[in-house]
Short mmCIF file of C-alpha atoms in Angstrom, two decimals:
data_model
loop_
_atom_site.label_atom_id
_atom_site.label_comp_id
_atom_site.label_asym_id
_atom_site.label_seq_id
_atom_site.Cartn_x
_atom_site.Cartn_y
_atom_site.Cartn_z
CA PHE A 251 -88.91 131.93 -14.33
CA PHE A 252 -88.55 129.07 -11.95
CA SER A 253 -87.22 129.47 -8.32
CA LYS A 254 -83.97 127.35 -7.39
CA HIS A 255 -84.37 128.78 -3.67
CA HIS A 256 -87.44 129.19 -1.69
CA THR A 257 -89.29 127.68 0.77
CA THR A 258 -92.53 125.99 1.12
CA VAL A 259 -94.72 126.50 4.38
CA GLY A 260 -97.27 124.52 5.44
CA GLY A 261 -100.47 126.10 6.75
CA HIS A 262 -103.80 126.81 4.97
CA ARG A 263 -104.89 128.36 1.63
CA GLY A 264 -107.09 131.47 0.96
CA HIS A 265 -107.39 133.90 -1.59
CA LEU A 266 -106.03 136.68 -1.35
CA PRO A 267 -105.68 139.67 -3.78
CA LEU A 268 -102.67 139.67 -6.36
CA PRO A 269 -100.20 142.39 -5.73
CA ASN A 270 -100.06 146.04 -6.84
CA GLY A 271 -98.63 146.18 -10.35
CA ASN A 272 -99.62 142.47 -11.65
CA PRO A 273 -100.68 142.41 -15.42
CA PHE A 274 -104.05 141.26 -14.28
CA GLY A 275 -105.28 143.64 -11.74
CA LYS A 276 -106.90 142.24 -8.65
CA GLY A 277 -107.22 139.29 -9.48
CA PRO A 278 -107.16 136.33 -12.42
CA HIS A 279 -111.27 136.03 -13.46
CA ILE A 280 -110.72 138.23 -16.63
CA PRO A 281 -112.41 138.55 -20.26
CA GLU A 282 -108.53 137.38 -21.95
CA LEU A 283 -104.86 137.53 -20.98
CA PRO A 284 -102.98 140.60 -21.12
CA LYS A 285 -100.59 140.99 -24.31
CA THR A 286 -98.44 143.66 -22.64
CA ASN A 287 -96.16 143.63 -19.44
CA TRP A 288 -96.65 139.33 -19.30
CA LYS A 289 -95.41 136.08 -20.77
CA MET A 290 -96.77 132.61 -20.05
CA PRO A 291 -94.23 130.88 -18.19
CA PRO A 292 -92.84 127.74 -20.29
CA PHE A 293 -94.06 125.33 -18.65
CA PRO A 294 -94.62 123.33 -20.77
CA SER A 295 -90.70 122.17 -21.59
CA PHE A 296 -89.27 123.22 -17.49
CA PHE A 297 -92.09 119.91 -17.03
CA GLY A 298 -91.57 118.13 -20.15
CA GLU A 299 -88.61 116.35 -22.17
CA LYS A 300 -86.04 118.35 -21.21
CA GLY A 301 -87.25 119.50 -17.44
CA ILE A 302 -88.70 117.45 -14.32
CA ARG A 303 -90.33 114.45 -15.54
CA TYR A 304 -92.00 111.63 -14.11
CA ASP A 305 -92.11 108.49 -16.18
CA LEU A 306 -95.60 107.75 -16.13
CA ARG A 307 -95.34 104.95 -18.65
CA GLY A 308 -93.28 103.17 -15.56
CA MET A 309 -95.82 104.04 -13.40
CA VAL A 310 -98.57 102.19 -15.60
CA PRO A 311 -99.37 98.67 -14.85
CA GLY A 312 -99.12 96.77 -18.06
CA PRO A 313 -97.50 98.58 -21.52
CA SER A 314 -99.34 101.38 -22.79
CA ASN A 315 -99.00 103.56 -26.03
CA LYS A 316 -101.75 105.38 -25.97
CA PRO A 317 -101.51 109.22 -25.41
CA ILE A 318 -102.21 111.01 -21.96
CA ALA A 319 -105.95 112.18 -21.21
CA VAL A 320 -105.77 114.27 -17.71
CA VAL A 321 -109.74 114.55 -16.17
CA PHE A 322 -109.66 117.02 -13.61
CA ASN A 323 -112.76 117.17 -11.29
CA LYS A 324 -114.05 118.68 -7.83
CA TYR A 325 -116.11 117.70 -5.20
CA THR A 326 -116.84 120.53 -2.74
CA LEU A 327 -119.11 122.51 -1.23
CA GLU A 328 -119.25 126.13 -3.47
CA TRP A 329 -120.01 129.52 -2.50
CA GLY A 330 -121.64 127.56 1.19
CA ASN A 331 -123.68 125.28 -1.15
CA THR A 332 -123.70 121.89 -2.62
CA PRO A 333 -121.85 120.94 -5.58
CA VAL A 334 -122.66 122.55 -8.99
CA ASN A 335 -119.06 122.32 -11.00
CA TYR A 336 -118.59 118.66 -11.01
CA LEU A 337 -118.15 115.40 -13.22
CA ASP A 338 -121.14 114.22 -11.84
CA ILE A 339 -121.06 109.48 -11.06
CA GLU A 340 -122.80 109.11 -14.85
CA SER A 341 -121.16 111.85 -16.84
CA LEU A 342 -117.57 110.23 -15.81
CA ARG A 343 -118.60 106.53 -16.83
CA SER A 344 -119.69 108.46 -20.64
CA LEU A 345 -116.26 110.63 -20.24
CA LEU A 346 -114.31 107.35 -19.74
CA ASN A 347 -116.39 104.63 -22.18
CA ILE A 348 -115.64 107.82 -24.53
CA LEU A 349 -111.46 108.55 -23.65
CA SER A 350 -110.12 105.17 -22.09
CA PRO A 351 -109.98 103.01 -25.49
CA VAL A 352 -108.51 105.73 -27.33
CA TYR A 353 -106.09 107.80 -24.13
CA GLN A 354 -104.44 106.60 -21.46
CA VAL A 355 -106.69 108.33 -18.61
CA VAL A 356 -105.15 110.09 -15.15
CA TYR A 357 -107.90 110.86 -12.99
CA VAL A 358 -107.02 114.01 -10.63
CA ARG A 359 -109.73 115.14 -7.97
CA LEU A 360 -107.67 116.09 -5.05
CA GLU A 361 -109.86 116.69 -1.31
CA SER A 362 -108.67 119.87 0.41
CA LYS A 363 -107.65 118.08 3.56
CA LYS A 364 -104.87 117.50 1.70
CA LEU A 365 -104.49 120.90 0.39
CA GLY A 366 -105.07 122.70 3.93
CA ASP A 367 -108.20 123.90 2.80
CA SER A 368 -110.15 126.29 5.12
CA GLY A 369 -112.88 127.19 3.89
CA GLU A 370 -115.00 125.22 1.36
CA GLY A 371 -114.85 121.17 2.15
CA ASP A 372 -115.51 118.25 1.03
CA LEU A 373 -118.36 115.87 0.83
CA GLN A 374 -117.73 112.59 1.93
CA ASP A 375 -119.83 110.67 -0.02
CA PHE A 376 -118.77 110.91 -3.51
CA LYS A 377 -117.50 107.51 -4.38
CA ASP A 378 -116.19 108.39 -8.19
CA LYS A 379 -113.10 106.82 -7.50
CA ASP A 380 -114.50 103.36 -5.98
CA VAL A 381 -116.12 103.29 -9.22
CA ILE A 382 -112.73 104.65 -11.53
CA ARG A 383 -110.96 101.42 -9.41
CA GLN A 384 -113.78 98.86 -10.14
CA GLU A 385 -115.00 99.60 -13.49
CA TYR A 386 -112.06 101.23 -15.67
CA PRO A 387 -108.79 99.69 -13.97
CA SER A 388 -107.03 101.02 -16.58
CA THR A 389 -107.52 104.27 -15.74
CA ILE A 390 -104.54 105.71 -13.36
CA LEU A 391 -105.98 107.81 -10.17
CA ILE A 392 -103.38 110.55 -9.63
CA ASP A 393 -103.88 109.73 -5.62
CA ASP A 394 -102.14 106.58 -6.35
CA LEU A 395 -99.20 107.77 -7.99
CA TYR A 396 -98.42 110.15 -5.18
CA ASN A 397 -96.41 109.20 -2.47
CA GLU A 398 -96.22 112.28 0.19
CA ALA A 399 -93.10 110.52 1.93
CA THR A 400 -91.43 111.31 -1.51
CA MET A 401 -92.74 113.20 -3.74
CA ASP A 402 -94.39 117.17 -3.86
CA TYR A 403 -97.87 117.12 -5.10
CA ASN A 404 -97.33 120.06 -7.29
CA LEU A 405 -94.71 118.80 -9.24
CA LEU A 406 -96.24 115.75 -9.79
CA LEU A 407 -99.02 117.44 -10.87
CA PHE A 408 -97.05 119.16 -13.65
CA GLY A 409 -94.70 116.40 -14.27
CA VAL A 410 -98.17 114.43 -15.42
CA ALA A 411 -99.59 117.41 -17.23
CA SER A 412 -96.84 118.56 -19.36
CA GLN A 413 -96.83 114.68 -20.69
CA ALA A 414 -100.71 114.76 -21.94
CA ASP A 415 -102.71 115.73 -25.07
CA LEU A 416 -105.81 116.44 -23.82
CA PHE A 417 -107.51 117.69 -20.54
CA VAL A 418 -110.88 117.70 -19.27
CA SER A 419 -111.79 120.11 -16.12
CA VAL A 420 -113.94 121.61 -14.24
CA GLN A 421 -114.25 125.57 -13.37
CA GLY A 422 -112.16 126.32 -10.75
CA GLY A 423 -108.54 126.27 -10.19
CA ASN A 424 -107.55 122.78 -11.78
CA CYS A 425 -108.91 124.28 -15.38
CA VAL A 426 -106.71 126.85 -15.04
CA ILE A 427 -104.17 124.33 -14.32
CA ALA A 428 -105.20 122.50 -17.67
CA SER A 429 -105.31 125.70 -19.74
CA LEU A 430 -100.85 125.85 -19.19
CA TRP A 431 -99.91 123.03 -21.94
CA GLY A 432 -101.04 124.68 -24.98
CA LYS A 433 -103.07 121.38 -25.62
CA PRO A 434 -107.37 120.95 -25.45
CA ASN A 435 -108.98 121.60 -22.35
CA PHE A 436 -112.78 121.10 -22.75
CA ILE A 437 -114.08 122.70 -19.16
CA TYR A 438 -117.23 122.27 -17.71
CA ALA A 439 -118.44 125.15 -15.82
CA VAL A 440 -122.31 125.70 -14.66
CA LYS A 441 -121.78 128.61 -12.10
CA GLY A 442 -117.75 131.12 -11.22
CA GLY A 443 -116.41 133.93 -12.12
CA GLU A 444 -115.20 133.00 -15.67
CA LEU A 445 -118.76 133.10 -16.89
CA ARG A 446 -119.26 136.41 -15.47
CA THR A 447 -116.08 137.63 -17.69
CA GLY A 448 -117.65 135.90 -20.81
CA ALA A 449 -114.58 133.04 -20.88
#
């Protein structure tokens, strides 16, 4: 499943149709995963205990024996309009008030400029990370773990996700990532292809 010999090419991400002959058809927005000619890559074992693993416990300020919950969010223009599929500040506060006493929360909201996106753009007035740093200091921002000079962002993200017991995500690619691990994933979706297929 995993390449040992590959090259990472810079540039902008974009949407391309899936290659001919794949079990998903033209795109990934389908009512259910294929049951033949396809197998889920073993992400949990590859990135988990026996594979690539970031010692998240060593990155947490102070001792934490809590299970890990990863919260994925986004705040970006969607389909040329204002954001719709995101957790607003009050929803984040409610969520963190519930999760923080029980879980070590890792918050993920990568911004488009870091992804090299050329289409939808981030809006700059969302203060989620400021609120989290001020009001929920035990919550880890993945931005604070990531060192661009020494780490691959995707390996860090998957290494953290492999250790999680719970996910909360929003519509889009991040909810797909959060669904790869065989753990509960609560998805907030207002609009998108996922809803059209009955997901």
